[in-house]
CSV table of C-alpha atoms and ligand atoms in Angstrom, one decimal:
chain,number,residue,atom,x,y,z
A,146,UNK,CA,0.0,0.0,0.0
A,147,UNK,CA,1.6,3.3,-1.0
A,148,UNK,CA,-0.7,5.9,-2.4
A,149,UNK,CA,-3.2,7.7,-0.1
A,150,UNK,CA,-5.7,10.6,-0.3
A,151,UNK,CA,-6.2,13.1,2.4
A,152,UNK,CA,-9.3,15.2,2.2
A,153,UNK,CA,-9.0,18.5,3.9
A,154,UNK,CA,-5.9,20.7,4.4
A,155,UNK,CA,-6.7,21.6,8.1
A,156,UNK,CA,-4.8,20.4,11.1
A,157,UNK,CA,-6.3,16.9,10.9
A,158,UNK,CA,-5.4,16.4,7.3
A,159,UNK,CA,-2.0,18.1,7.7
A,160,UNK,CA,-0.9,15.8,10.6
A,161,UNK,CA,-2.1,12.7,8.7
A,162,UNK,CA,-0.4,13.9,5.5
A,163,UNK,CA,3.0,14.6,7.1
A,164,UNK,CA,3.2,11.5,9.2
A,165,UNK,CA,2.2,9.3,6.3
A,166,UNK,CA,4.7,11.0,4.1
A,167,UNK,CA,7.4,10.5,6.7
A,168,UNK,CA,6.5,6.8,6.8
A,169,UNK,CA,7.0,6.5,3.0
A,170,UNK,CA,3.5,6.9,1.6
A,171,UNK,CA,2.8,9.1,-1.5
A,172,UNK,CA,0.2,11.5,-0.2
A,173,UNK,CA,-2.2,13.7,-2.2
A,174,UNK,CA,-4.1,16.3,-0.2
A,175,UNK,CA,-7.2,18.0,-1.6
A,176,UNK,CA,-9.2,20.8,-0.2
A,177,UNK,CA,-12.3,22.4,-1.7
A,178,UNK,CA,-11.2,25.8,-0.5
A,179,UNK,CA,-8.7,28.1,-2.3
A,180,UNK,CA,-6.3,28.0,0.6
A,181,UNK,CA,-4.6,25.6,3.0
A,182,UNK,CA,-4.8,25.6,6.8
A,183,UNK,CA,-8.6,24.9,7.1
A,184,UNK,CA,-10.2,27.0,9.7
A,185,UNK,CA,-6.8,28.1,11.1
A,186,UNK,CA,-6.1,30.1,7.9
A,187,UNK,CA,-4.6,33.5,8.5
A,188,UNK,CA,-3.1,36.2,6.3
A,189,UNK,CA,-1.7,39.8,6.5
A,190,UNK,CA,-4.5,42.2,5.5
A,191,UNK,CA,-3.7,45.3,3.4
A,192,UNK,CA,-3.9,47.4,6.7
A,193,UNK,CA,-0.7,45.5,7.8
A,194,UNK,CA,-2.6,43.5,10.4
A,195,UNK,CA,-2.6,39.7,10.5
A,196,UNK,CA,-6.1,38.3,10.9
A,197,UNK,CA,-7.5,34.9,11.2
A,198,UNK,CA,-10.1,34.4,8.5
A,199,UNK,CA,-12.3,32.1,10.5
A,200,UNK,CA,-12.2,33.8,13.9
A,201,UNK,CA,-9.5,34.2,16.6
A,202,UNK,CA,-7.4,31.0,17.1
A,203,UNK,CA,-5.5,31.1,20.3
A,204,UNK,CA,-3.0,28.2,20.8
A,205,UNK,CA,-3.0,26.7,24.3
A,206,UNK,CA,-2.2,23.3,25.6
A,207,UNK,CA,-0.6,21.3,28.4
A,208,UNK,CA,0.3,18.5,25.9
A,209,UNK,CA,4.0,18.9,25.2
A,210,UNK,CA,3.9,16.1,22.5
A,211,UNK,CA,1.8,18.5,20.4
A,212,UNK,CA,4.1,21.4,21.0
A,213,UNK,CA,7.2,19.4,20.2
A,214,UNK,CA,5.6,18.2,16.9
A,215,UNK,CA,4.7,21.8,16.0
A,216,UNK,CA,8.2,23.1,17.0
A,217,UNK,CA,9.6,21.6,13.7
A,218,UNK,CA,7.3,24.0,11.8
A,219,UNK,CA,7.2,27.2,13.8
A,220,UNK,CA,8.8,29.5,16.4
A,221,UNK,CA,6.5,31.0,18.9
A,222,UNK,CA,5.8,34.3,20.6
A,223,UNK,CA,4.5,34.1,24.2
A,224,UNK,CA,0.9,35.2,24.7
A,225,UNK,CA,-1.6,34.8,27.6
A,226,UNK,CA,-5.0,35.4,26.2
A,227,UNK,CA,-7.3,37.6,28.3
A,228,UNK,CA,-11.0,38.6,27.6
A,229,UNK,CA,-13.3,41.2,29.0
A,230,UNK,CA,-17.1,41.4,28.9
A,231,UNK,CA,-19.1,44.6,28.3
A,232,UNK,CA,-21.8,44.9,31.0
A,233,UNK,CA,-25.2,46.5,30.0
A,234,UNK,CA,-23.9,49.8,31.6
A,235,UNK,CA,-20.8,49.8,29.4
A,236,UNK,CA,-18.3,48.7,32.1
A,237,UNK,CA,-15.7,46.1,31.0
A,238,UNK,CA,-15.1,43.3,33.4
A,239,UNK,CA,-12.9,40.1,33.3
A,240,UNK,CA,-14.4,37.1,31.6
A,241,UNK,CA,-14.7,34.3,32.5
A,242,UNK,CA,-16.2,35.4,35.8
A,243,UNK,CA,-13.6,36.0,38.6
A,244,UNK,CA,-13.4,37.8,41.9
A,245,UNK,CA,-13.3,41.2,40.2
A,246,UNK,CA,-16.3,40.3,38.0
A,247,UNK,CA,-18.4,39.4,41.0
A,248,UNK,CA,-17.5,42.6,42.8
A,249,UNK,CA,-18.3,44.7,39.7
A,250,UNK,CA,-21.7,43.0,39.1
A,251,UNK,CA,-22.9,42.9,42.7
A,252,UNK,CA,-21.2,46.0,44.1
A,253,UNK,CA,-19.5,43.9,46.7
A,254,UNK,CA,-16.0,44.3,48.1
A,255,UNK,CA,-15.0,40.7,48.4
A,256,UNK,CA,-11.3,40.1,48.8
A,257,UNK,CA,-10.5,36.4,49.0
A,258,UNK,CA,-11.6,33.3,47.1
A,259,UNK,CA,-13.3,32.1,50.3
A,260,UNK,CA,-15.4,35.2,50.5
A,261,UNK,CA,-16.4,34.8,46.9
A,262,UNK,CA,-17.3,31.2,47.3
A,263,UNK,CA,-19.3,32.0,50.4
A,264,UNK,CA,-21.1,34.8,48.6
A,265,UNK,CA,-21.9,32.7,45.5
A,266,UNK,CA,-23.2,29.9,47.8
A,267,UNK,CA,-25.9,32.3,48.8
A,268,UNK,CA,-26.9,32.9,45.2
A,269,UNK,CA,-26.9,29.4,43.8
A,270,UNK,CA,-29.8,27.1,43.2
A,271,UNK,CA,-28.6,23.5,43.6
A,272,UNK,CA,-29.7,21.1,40.9
A,273,UNK,CA,-29.5,17.3,40.9
A,274,UNK,CA,-28.9,15.6,38.5
A,275,UNK,CA,-26.8,18.0,36.4
A,276,UNK,CA,-28.0,17.4,32.8
A,277,UNK,CA,-28.3,20.8,31.1
A,278,UNK,CA,-26.0,23.8,31.0
A,279,UNK,CA,-28.5,25.7,33.1
A,280,UNK,CA,-28.3,23.0,35.8
A,281,UNK,CA,-24.6,23.3,35.9
A,282,UNK,CA,-24.5,27.1,36.0
A,283,UNK,CA,-27.3,27.6,38.5
A,284,UNK,CA,-25.6,25.1,40.9
A,285,UNK,CA,-22.2,26.8,40.4
A,286,UNK,CA,-22.9,30.6,40.2
A,287,UNK,CA,-26.6,31.1,40.5
A,288,UNK,CA,-29.1,32.8,38.2
A,289,UNK,CA,-27.8,36.4,38.3
A,290,UNK,CA,-24.4,35.7,36.7
A,291,UNK,CA,-25.9,32.9,34.6
A,292,UNK,CA,-28.5,35.2,33.1
A,293,UNK,CA,-26.0,38.0,32.5
A,294,UNK,CA,-23.0,36.1,31.0
A,295,UNK,CA,-24.4,32.9,29.7
A,296,UNK,CA,-28.1,33.0,28.8
A,297,UNK,CA,-28.0,35.7,26.1
A,298,UNK,CA,-24.7,34.4,24.7
A,299,UNK,CA,-26.1,30.8,24.5
A,300,UNK,CA,-29.3,32.0,22.8
A,301,UNK,CA,-27.2,33.8,20.2
A,302,UNK,CA,-24.6,31.1,19.8
A,303,UNK,CA,-26.8,28.0,19.8
A,304,UNK,CA,-30.3,29.4,19.3
A,305,UNK,CA,-31.1,27.3,22.3
A,306,UNK,CA,-32.1,28.1,25.8
A,307,UNK,CA,-29.5,27.1,28.5
A,308,UNK,CA,-31.9,24.5,29.7
A,309,UNK,CA,-31.7,22.7,26.3
A,310,UNK,CA,-27.9,22.7,26.0
A,311,UNK,CA,-25.9,19.8,27.3
A,312,UNK,CA,-24.0,20.5,30.6
A,313,UNK,CA,-20.7,19.5,29.0
A,314,UNK,CA,-20.8,22.6,26.8
A,315,UNK,CA,-20.3,24.9,29.8
A,316,UNK,CA,-18.5,22.5,32.2
A,317,UNK,CA,-15.2,23.2,30.5
A,318,UNK,CA,-15.6,27.0,31.2
A,319,UNK,CA,-13.7,28.5,34.1
A,320,UNK,CA,-15.5,30.1,37.0
A,321,UNK,CA,-12.8,31.7,39.2
A,322,UNK,CA,-13.0,32.9,42.8
A,323,UNK,CA,-9.6,34.6,42.7
A,324,UNK,CA,-8.2,37.4,40.5
A,325,UNK,CA,-6.9,35.1,37.7
A,326,UNK,CA,-8.0,36.7,34.4
A,327,UNK,CA,-6.2,34.6,31.9
A,328,UNK,CA,-8.6,32.7,29.6
A,329,UNK,CA,-6.6,29.4,29.7
A,330,UNK,CA,-4.9,29.5,33.1
A,331,UNK,CA,-4.6,25.7,33.5
A,332,UNK,CA,-2.7,25.3,30.2
A,333,UNK,CA,1.1,25.2,30.6
A,334,UNK,CA,1.9,26.3,27.1
A,335,UNK,CA,0.2,29.4,25.5
A,336,UNK,CA,1.7,31.1,22.5
A,337,UNK,CA,1.1,32.3,19.0
A,338,UNK,CA,3.0,31.0,15.9
A,339,UNK,CA,5.6,33.7,15.1
A,340,UNK,CA,4.8,33.8,11.3
A,341,UNK,CA,1.1,32.9,11.6
A,342,UNK,CA,-0.8,29.6,11.2
A,343,UNK,CA,-0.8,29.4,7.4
A,344,UNK,CA,3.0,29.3,7.4
A,345,UNK,CA,2.9,26.3,9.7
A,346,UNK,CA,0.8,24.5,7.1
A,347,UNK,CA,3.1,25.5,4.2
A,348,UNK,CA,6.0,24.0,6.1
A,349,UNK,CA,4.1,20.8,7.0
A,350,UNK,CA,3.1,20.2,3.4
A,351,UNK,CA,6.6,21.0,2.2
A,352,UNK,CA,7.7,17.4,1.7
A,353,UNK,CA,8.7,15.5,-1.4
A,354,UNK,CA,6.0,12.9,-0.9
A,355,UNK,CA,3.1,15.4,-0.4
A,356,UNK,CA,1.2,17.1,-3.2
A,357,UNK,CA,-1.6,19.6,-2.5
A,358,UNK,CA,-4.5,20.3,-4.8
A,359,UNK,CA,-6.8,23.3,-3.8
A,360,UNK,CA,-10.2,24.2,-5.2
A,361,UNK,CA,-10.8,20.4,-5.4
A,362,UNK,CA,-14.0,18.9,-3.9
A,363,UNK,CA,-14.0,15.3,-2.9
A,364,UNK,CA,-16.0,12.9,-5.0
A,365,UNK,CA,-16.5,9.2,-4.3
A,366,UNK,CA,-15.0,8.3,-7.7
A,367,UNK,CA,-11.6,9.4,-6.4
A,368,UNK,CA,-11.4,6.5,-4.0
A,369,UNK,CA,-10.6,4.0,-6.7
A,370,UNK,CA,-7.3,5.8,-7.4
A,371,UNK,CA,-5.9,5.4,-3.9
A,372,UNK,CA,-5.1,2.6,-1.4
A,373,UNK,CA,-6.6,4.5,1.5
A,374,UNK,CA,-8.5,7.8,2.2
A,375,UNK,CA,-8.3,9.9,5.3
A,376,UNK,CA,-11.3,12.2,5.1
A,377,UNK,CA,-12.1,15.3,7.1
A,378,UNK,CA,-15.2,16.2,5.2
A,379,UNK,CA,-18.6,16.1,7.1
A,380,UNK,CA,-19.4,12.5,7.6
A,381,UNK,CA,-23.2,13.0,7.0
A,382,UNK,CA,-22.5,14.7,3.7
A,383,UNK,CA,-20.3,11.8,2.6
A,384,UNK,CA,-23.1,9.3,3.2
A,385,UNK,CA,-25.7,11.5,1.4
A,386,UNK,CA,-27.5,12.4,4.7
A,387,UNK,CA,-28.8,8.8,4.8
A,388,UNK,CA,-29.5,8.8,8.6
A,389,UNK,CA,-30.3,12.5,8.8
A,390,UNK,CA,-28.4,15.8,9.0
A,391,UNK,CA,-25.7,16.6,11.6
A,392,UNK,CA,-26.3,20.3,12.3
A,393,UNK,CA,-23.6,22.9,13.1
A,394,UNK,CA,-23.6,26.5,14.2
A,395,UNK,CA,-21.6,28.9,12.1
A,396,UNK,CA,-20.4,32.5,12.4
A,397,UNK,CA,-20.6,35.4,10.1
A,398,UNK,CA,-17.5,37.6,10.5
A,399,UNK,CA,-17.9,41.4,10.0
A,400,UNK,CA,-14.6,43.1,9.4
A,401,UNK,CA,-14.1,46.9,9.8
A,402,UNK,CA,-11.0,49.1,9.4
A,403,UNK,CA,-10.6,51.5,12.3
A,404,UNK,CA,-8.0,54.3,13.0
A,405,UNK,CA,-5.5,52.7,15.5
A,406,UNK,CA,-6.0,55.6,17.9
A,407,UNK,CA,-9.7,54.7,18.3
A,408,UNK,CA,-9.0,51.0,19.2
A,409,UNK,CA,-9.5,49.8,22.8
A,410,UNK,CA,-6.7,48.1,24.7
A,411,UNK,CA,-8.3,44.7,24.7
A,412,UNK,CA,-8.0,41.8,22.3
A,413,UNK,CA,-11.5,40.4,22.7
A,414,UNK,CA,-14.6,42.0,24.1
A,415,UNK,CA,-17.6,39.8,24.8
A,416,UNK,CA,-21.1,41.3,24.6
A,417,UNK,CA,-23.7,40.5,27.3
A,418,UNK,CA,-26.5,42.2,25.4
A,419,UNK,CA,-29.3,40.7,23.4
A,420,UNK,CA,-28.1,41.9,20.0
A,421,UNK,CA,-27.2,39.2,17.4
A,422,UNK,CA,-23.5,39.7,18.0
A,423,UNK,CA,-21.3,37.9,20.5
A,424,UNK,CA,-17.9,39.5,20.6
A,425,UNK,CA,-15.3,41.6,18.8
A,426,UNK,CA,-11.7,41.0,18.2
A,427,UNK,CA,-8.9,43.5,17.8
A,428,UNK,CA,-6.2,41.6,16.0
A,429,UNK,CA,-3.3,44.1,16.3
A,430,UNK,CA,-3.3,43.6,20.1
A,431,UNK,CA,-2.2,39.9,19.6
A,432,UNK,CA,1.6,39.6,19.5
A,433,UNK,CA,3.0,39.2,16.0
A,434,UNK,CA,-0.2,40.5,14.4
A,435,UNK,CA,0.7,44.1,13.9
A,436,UNK,CA,3.0,43.2,11.0
A,437,UNK,CA,3.3,46.8,9.7
A,438,UNK,CA,1.9,49.8,11.4
A,439,UNK,CA,-0.2,51.8,8.9
A,440,UNK,CA,-2.2,53.7,11.5
A,441,UNK,CA,-5.3,51.6,10.6
A,442,UNK,CA,-6.3,48.4,12.4
A,443,UNK,CA,-9.1,45.8,12.2
A,444,UNK,CA,-12.0,44.8,14.2
A,445,UNK,CA,-14.0,41.6,13.6
A,446,UNK,CA,-17.5,41.3,15.1
A,447,UNK,CA,-19.0,37.8,15.2
A,448,UNK,CA,-22.6,37.0,14.5
A,449,UNK,CA,-23.5,33.3,15.1
A,450,UNK,CA,-26.0,31.7,12.7
A,451,UNK,CA,-27.1,28.3,11.3
A,452,UNK,CA,-24.5,26.8,9.0
A,453,UNK,CA,-27.1,26.8,6.2
A,454,UNK,CA,-27.2,30.6,6.5
A,455,UNK,CA,-23.5,30.9,6.0
A,456,UNK,CA,-22.6,28.9,2.8
A,457,UNK,CA,-22.6,25.6,4.7
A,458,UNK,CA,-19.6,26.7,6.8
A,459,UNK,CA,-19.7,24.2,9.7
A,460,UNK,CA,-18.0,25.4,12.9
A,461,UNK,CA,-19.5,24.0,16.0
A,462,UNK,CA,-21.4,20.6,16.2
A,463,UNK,CA,-24.7,21.1,18.0
A,464,UNK,CA,-24.8,19.2,21.3
A,465,UNK,CA,-28.2,18.9,22.9
A,466,UNK,CA,-28.9,17.5,26.3
A,467,UNK,CA,-30.9,14.6,24.9
A,468,UNK,CA,-27.9,13.6,22.7
A,469,UNK,CA,-30.1,13.2,19.6
A,470,UNK,CA,-27.4,14.2,17.1
A,471,UNK,CA,-24.8,12.0,18.8
A,472,UNK,CA,-27.1,9.1,18.1
A,473,UNK,CA,-27.3,10.0,14.4
A,474,UNK,CA,-23.5,10.4,14.3
A,475,UNK,CA,-23.0,6.9,15.8
A,476,UNK,CA,-25.0,5.4,12.8
A,477,UNK,CA,-22.7,7.1,10.3
A,478,UNK,CA,-19.7,6.0,12.4
A,479,UNK,CA,-20.8,2.4,12.3
A,480,UNK,CA,-21.4,2.5,8.6
A,481,UNK,CA,-17.9,4.1,8.0
A,482,UNK,CA,-16.3,1.4,10.2
A,483,UNK,CA,-17.3,-1.3,7.6
A,484,UNK,CA,-14.8,0.2,5.1
A,485,UNK,CA,-11.2,-0.2,6.3
A,486,UNK,CA,-9.7,1.8,3.5
A,487,UNK,CA,-11.7,4.9,4.5
A,488,UNK,CA,-11.0,6.8,7.8
A,489,UNK,CA,-12.9,9.8,8.9
A,490,UNK,CA,-10.8,12.4,10.7
A,491,UNK,CA,-11.0,15.8,12.4
A,492,UNK,CA,-13.8,18.0,13.5
A,493,UNK,CA,-16.4,17.3,10.8
A,494,UNK,CA,-15.3,13.7,10.1
A,495,UNK,CA,-15.9,12.8,13.8
A,496,UNK,CA,-18.6,15.4,14.6
A,497,UNK,CA,-16.9,16.8,17.7
A,498,UNK,CA,-15.6,20.2,18.6
A,499,UNK,CA,-11.9,20.0,18.9
A,500,UNK,CA,-9.3,22.7,19.7
A,501,UNK,CA,-6.2,22.7,17.7
A,502,UNK,CA,-4.1,20.9,20.2
A,503,UNK,CA,-6.7,18.2,20.5
A,504,UNK,CA,-7.1,17.6,16.8
A,505,UNK,CA,-3.3,17.4,16.5
A,506,UNK,CA,-3.0,15.0,19.4
A,507,UNK,CA,-5.8,12.8,18.2
A,508,UNK,CA,-4.5,12.7,14.7
A,509,UNK,CA,-0.9,11.9,15.8
A,510,UNK,CA,-2.2,9.0,17.9
A,511,UNK,CA,-4.6,7.6,15.2
A,512,UNK,CA,-2.2,8.0,12.2
A,513,UNK,CA,0.6,6.4,14.3
A,514,UNK,CA,-1.5,3.4,15.0
A,515,UNK,CA,-2.7,3.1,11.4
A,516,UNK,CA,0.9,3.2,10.2
A,517,UNK,CA,1.8,0.4,12.7
A,518,UNK,CA,-1.1,-1.7,11.7
A,519,UNK,CA,-0.4,-1.5,8.0
A,520,UNK,CA,3.3,-2.3,8.1
B,620,FAD,C1,-14.6,30.3,15.1
B,620,FAD,C2,-13.6,29.3,15.6
B,620,FAD,C3,-12.7,29.6,16.5
B,620,FAD,C4,-11.7,28.7,17.0
B,620,FAD,N1,-10.8,29.1,17.9
B,620,FAD,C5,-9.9,28.2,18.4
B,620,FAD,C6,-9.0,28.6,19.4
B,620,FAD,O1,-8.9,29.7,19.8
B,620,FAD,N2,-8.1,27.6,19.8
B,620,FAD,C7,-8.1,26.4,19.3
B,620,FAD,O2,-7.2,25.5,19.7
B,620,FAD,N3,-9.0,26.0,18.4
B,620,FAD,C8,-9.9,26.8,17.9
B,620,FAD,N4,-10.8,26.5,16.9
B,620,FAD,C9,-10.8,25.1,16.5
B,620,FAD,C10,-9.9,24.8,15.3
B,620,FAD,O3,-10.4,25.6,14.2
B,620,FAD,C11,-10.0,23.3,14.9
B,620,FAD,O4,-9.4,22.6,16.0
B,620,FAD,C12,-9.3,22.9,13.7
B,620,FAD,O5,-9.6,23.8,12.6
B,620,FAD,C13,-9.7,21.5,13.3
B,620,FAD,O6,-9.0,21.0,12.2
B,620,FAD,P1,-9.8,20.1,11.1
B,620,FAD,O7,-8.7,19.7,10.2
B,620,FAD,O8,-10.5,19.0,11.9
B,620,FAD,O9,-10.9,21.0,10.4
B,620,FAD,P2,-10.8,22.2,9.4
B,620,FAD,O10,-9.7,23.2,9.9
B,620,FAD,O11,-12.2,22.7,9.3
B,620,FAD,O12,-10.3,21.6,8.1
B,620,FAD,C14,-11.1,20.8,7.3
B,620,FAD,C15,-10.9,21.1,5.8
B,620,FAD,O13,-11.6,20.1,5.0
B,620,FAD,C16,-12.0,20.8,3.9
B,620,FAD,N5,-13.2,20.0,3.3
B,620,FAD,C17,-14.4,19.8,3.9
B,620,FAD,N6,-15.2,19.1,3.0
B,620,FAD,C18,-14.4,18.9,1.9
B,620,FAD,C19,-14.7,18.2,0.7
B,620,FAD,N7,-15.9,17.6,0.5
B,620,FAD,N8,-13.8,18.2,-0.3
B,620,FAD,C20,-12.6,18.8,0.0
B,620,FAD,N9,-12.2,19.4,1.1
B,620,FAD,C21,-13.2,19.5,2.1
B,620,FAD,C22,-12.5,22.1,4.3
B,620,FAD,O14,-12.5,23.1,3.3
B,620,FAD,C23,-11.4,22.5,5.4
B,620,FAD,O15,-10.4,23.2,4.9
B,620,FAD,C24,-11.8,27.4,16.5
B,620,FAD,C25,-12.7,27.0,15.5
B,620,FAD,C26,-13.6,27.9,15.1
B,620,FAD,C27,-14.6,27.5,14.1
């Protein structure tokens, strides 16, 4: 077996392609888009600012295997991501919720984590069992903070009430009782690629056994030309939606050029209001993103929507508390397992939200095993 097809030039496809090429396989990568890097694609805009075309991608992990693998393809600039939320009265407070957020919202003067914990315990409504996002948040922080920071956001993001969203969606979010204001405090490695993400992909694909064809959509007739196919396309689309559709949320990105002097000092500002928009990003504030200073910078405002209202751009798999889409995914997964020359990979191939470090780690593990099994 020597010739393989990789569908998708995002991180899943790139890791598979590189590892298979290193193991001696001839690899052809196709992507229907006109660029490599999948949803991590970035470029330097004419304003001189590097932007991420599909929304801000912050690299953070505690998995040093992933960092070591990437070190071959990039240098890094240190960056600890911090976010603020704009309250209805215009004040900006740390997000996720921490000690300072609690004091700002309730007008308290709490000083220690214990005082915050004691205060929040007077606001919570205990729920048992914890099934929905609302159960989790009401039990942890109570309705006041939940309804300010999570309910409008969830409605915009998922078009669902918190009571309909699976608890796991919010369980990974931090609620801090101290003054920690970093967005990913538990990750030991946080940094941005010095030359951007797209450069990483150029270097990954720069291998004598890898060829990349862009503007090329997968079609089933291609399979006959290859000994195996690693496919990051949506699994329901591959099977013609036979068991039903796997829905996704998407985001419309609204880009504006702004005089640098008018820009705030924050990278990301979350909105707590009921407008259709969730947050804004100021790219030049991220290290290595003000590539040349023209006096003009960029703001991106995000507007969540159904993927059918955004050219079928699939970003976030929809997880409901009743697990109905997981069940549909399992049917596709079982059907796919019957073909040992076809492996579904990545976010849309496996219908799960994966951060970059997770998709790289998962892909390294699975492709390593596949190579072992096919020696
Ligand atoms: C808005 C947003 C913000 C994010 N922020 C972060 C963050 O801050 N930190 C973080 O770690 N992760 C973040 N992520 C997650 C990150 O984007 C993913 O981990 C990563 O993109 C997954 O890689 P992938 O290869 O699975 O999918 P993708 O990057 O989506 O790549 C899949 C590729 O397959 C191609 N493809 C699909 N169907 C076909 C077809 N039929 N034929 C040919 N090609 C096809 C697509 O065009 C695409 O290029 C974010 C994601 C989104 C959507």
